[in-house]
XYZ file of C-alpha atoms in Angstrom:
228
model
C -6.259 -15.470 -16.893
C -3.712 -16.268 -14.173
C -4.468 -19.015 -11.672
C -5.097 -18.083 -8.032
C -2.412 -18.508 -5.369
C 0.168 -19.510 -7.960
C 3.782 -18.422 -8.424
C 4.687 -16.884 -11.775
C 8.064 -15.810 -13.142
C 8.510 -12.682 -15.218
C 10.965 -10.167 -16.586
C 10.551 -6.625 -17.866
C 11.508 -5.548 -21.388
C 12.208 -1.922 -22.280
C 13.413 -1.456 -25.844
C 16.202 -3.998 -26.212
C 16.960 -4.180 -22.491
C 15.681 -6.945 -20.220
C 15.522 -7.077 -16.446
C 16.538 -10.069 -14.428
C 13.901 -12.769 -13.959
C 11.749 -12.270 -10.864
C 8.680 -13.992 -9.460
C 5.408 -13.100 -7.758
C 2.434 -14.982 -6.351
C -1.194 -14.331 -7.244
C -3.834 -13.850 -4.516
C -6.002 -16.708 -3.237
C -9.776 -16.749 -3.508
C -11.637 -16.070 -0.278
C -13.068 -19.592 -0.401
C -9.552 -21.053 -0.366
C -9.123 -20.115 3.335
C -5.396 -19.539 2.812
C -3.219 -17.843 5.408
C -1.109 -14.897 4.292
C 0.969 -12.085 5.730
C 0.755 -8.321 5.175
C 3.397 -5.770 6.184
C 2.495 -2.119 6.740
C 5.097 0.632 6.929
C 5.054 4.349 6.278
C 7.153 7.510 6.239
C 10.225 5.943 4.683
C 11.249 9.298 3.210
C 15.003 9.813 3.547
C 16.144 10.699 7.064
C 19.290 12.741 6.538
C 20.587 11.731 9.973
C 19.995 8.042 9.170
C 20.083 7.891 5.352
C 20.354 4.079 5.159
C 17.482 3.370 7.565
C 14.876 2.413 4.949
C 17.218 -0.077 3.282
C 18.084 -1.468 6.717
C 14.396 -1.951 7.533
C 13.817 -3.725 4.214
C 16.860 -5.995 4.234
C 17.635 -6.585 7.914
C 14.056 -6.242 9.105
C 11.504 -7.507 6.607
C 13.596 -9.864 4.475
C 15.672 -11.348 7.288
C 12.586 -11.868 9.434
C 10.629 -13.601 6.682
C 13.525 -15.866 5.763
C 14.213 -16.816 9.379
C 10.545 -17.460 10.178
C 9.309 -19.012 6.946
C 12.227 -19.711 4.606
C 13.456 -18.219 1.346
C 11.334 -17.137 -1.640
C 9.828 -13.977 -0.183
C 6.823 -13.985 -2.492
C 5.694 -17.299 -1.000
C 5.383 -15.802 2.480
C 4.363 -12.150 1.994
C 1.143 -11.105 0.280
C 1.654 -7.367 -0.004
C 3.124 -4.167 1.390
C 0.839 -1.372 2.569
C 2.547 2.030 2.551
C 0.363 4.878 3.824
C 2.325 7.833 2.551
C 5.524 9.867 2.594
C 7.522 7.462 0.453
C 10.004 10.224 -0.438
C 10.788 13.689 0.894
C 9.583 15.545 -2.204
C 7.386 13.594 -4.587
C 7.964 16.032 -7.435
C 11.736 15.360 -7.423
C 12.447 12.577 -9.912
C 15.766 11.387 -8.466
C 14.364 10.756 -5.004
C 12.106 8.004 -6.305
C 15.025 6.093 -7.775
C 17.641 6.808 -5.115
C 15.575 6.986 -1.925
C 12.669 4.607 -2.543
C 13.096 2.044 -5.314
C 16.852 1.662 -4.845
C 16.882 0.876 -1.105
C 13.950 -1.557 -1.501
C 15.140 -3.282 -4.682
C 15.600 -6.668 -2.982
C 11.902 -6.789 -2.042
C 9.765 -4.765 -4.440
C 10.161 -6.989 -7.555
C 8.529 -9.872 -5.670
C 5.680 -8.343 -3.684
C 2.895 -5.930 -4.715
C 2.882 -2.503 -3.091
C -0.339 -0.652 -2.271
C 0.465 2.921 -1.147
C -1.669 5.959 -0.476
C -0.658 9.586 -0.797
C 1.079 11.381 2.055
C 1.708 15.096 2.254
C 5.286 14.613 0.973
C 4.076 13.143 -2.341
C 2.661 16.586 -3.235
C 0.133 14.864 -5.514
C 3.030 14.239 -7.895
C 2.523 12.774 -11.350
C 5.470 10.460 -10.579
C 3.411 8.741 -7.882
C 0.648 7.944 -10.366
C 3.146 6.815 -12.984
C 5.019 4.449 -10.666
C 1.993 2.795 -9.033
C -0.991 1.194 -10.724
C -3.804 1.198 -8.181
C -7.408 0.002 -8.525
C -9.514 2.553 -10.398
C -12.697 1.929 -8.416
C -12.806 5.201 -6.491
C -15.153 8.098 -7.175
C -15.222 9.363 -10.748
C -12.528 11.978 -11.219
C -10.588 10.747 -8.167
C -9.281 7.464 -9.555
C -6.295 6.100 -7.596
C -6.750 8.731 -4.863
C -9.032 6.301 -3.046
C -9.684 2.683 -3.944
C -10.307 -0.794 -2.584
C -8.625 -4.112 -3.300
C -9.554 -7.635 -2.144
C -6.915 -10.212 -1.269
C -8.369 -13.505 -0.096
C -10.994 -12.654 2.510
C -9.500 -9.235 3.329
C -10.589 -5.946 1.783
C -7.931 -3.220 1.701
C -9.276 0.331 1.473
C -6.864 3.101 0.487
C -7.824 6.701 1.287
C -6.415 10.176 0.611
C -6.322 12.371 3.712
C -4.665 15.328 1.953
C -6.473 18.590 1.248
C -8.410 19.139 -1.053
C -9.098 15.409 -1.431
C -10.245 14.990 2.175
C -13.774 15.812 1.097
C -17.346 14.629 1.470
C -17.190 12.812 -1.869
C -14.641 10.421 -0.401
C -16.642 9.890 2.792
C -19.766 9.112 0.766
C -17.784 6.623 -1.352
C -16.393 4.999 1.804
C -19.908 4.608 3.218
C -21.034 2.847 0.027
C -17.984 0.553 0.034
C -18.546 -0.374 3.680
C -22.222 -1.110 3.007
C -21.325 -3.452 0.149
C -18.537 -4.992 2.241
C -20.999 -5.822 5.004
C -23.193 -7.645 2.493
C -20.292 -9.516 0.895
C -19.861 -13.151 1.915
C -16.278 -13.156 0.608
C -14.927 -10.394 2.885
C -14.304 -11.133 6.560
C -11.831 -8.362 7.474
C -11.238 -4.741 6.456
C -7.956 -2.830 6.615
C -8.008 0.881 5.781
C -4.900 2.987 5.263
C -4.516 6.757 5.130
C -1.699 9.097 6.019
C -2.784 11.681 8.551
C -3.485 10.681 12.168
C -6.601 11.750 14.013
C -4.586 12.328 17.190
C -0.822 11.942 17.525
C 1.762 12.447 20.249
C 4.521 12.665 17.629
C 3.064 14.771 14.807
C 0.460 17.129 16.242
C 0.588 19.509 13.210
C -0.600 16.598 11.074
C -3.640 15.771 13.187
C -6.773 15.563 11.095
C -10.439 15.800 12.090
C -11.155 14.234 8.698
C -9.334 11.075 9.763
C -11.527 11.107 12.867
C -14.577 11.001 10.605
C -13.104 8.043 8.715
C -12.392 6.205 11.970
C -15.947 6.830 13.154
C -17.302 5.275 9.952
C -15.036 2.243 10.298
C -15.925 1.712 13.952
C -19.639 1.981 13.182
C -19.174 -0.534 10.354
C -17.573 -3.070 12.714
C -20.289 -2.491 15.312
C -23.154 -2.877 12.854
C -21.648 -5.584 10.647
C -19.523 -7.609 13.052
C -16.519 -7.620 10.718
C -13.277 -6.307 12.231
């Protein structure tokens, strides 16, 4: 029962301990025609040669840029973060989530929702599914592996390009979602995120024909439907 495009303040209680007070902003309705910004970044797993790089990107890149361009109160100027995989080096290692992901990004994450998808370094870890609450509108039995989320007039589609989840079930689900998206008057744009590239100059071992099939579906959707 929260109002759209409204700032709310909150704190987290665990036992007798309370967090500091933070704030977030709810999404607008598509009919509101509100502008908003999305940041996409991936592969922030710890680089042992540059161990502070992720924190630098968050604080000196994202936060500094937003404040210089739009002013303080990050949640007023950034709708969400899209993170298509490899958030940590080894997703099954508990300490890496605290020390290498949540810690370096602590000045941003309490204010802005994060929508990740699984990379190969998550190793399908239970920690990933504990730390993120993603839409459960994927295929039955694959909840939170693939999903879609609307923000204003944009539909975000999250996909899992890791074996054995890179399967026909997911492609069939994507086709159904794109069909319904084409018919929806409230969606004007689609952004899909998944981890593995179809072709890559940098990471040829990660190239995926499956991603090529996804791209073909998305391109055909834009051609047939006229929505980018």
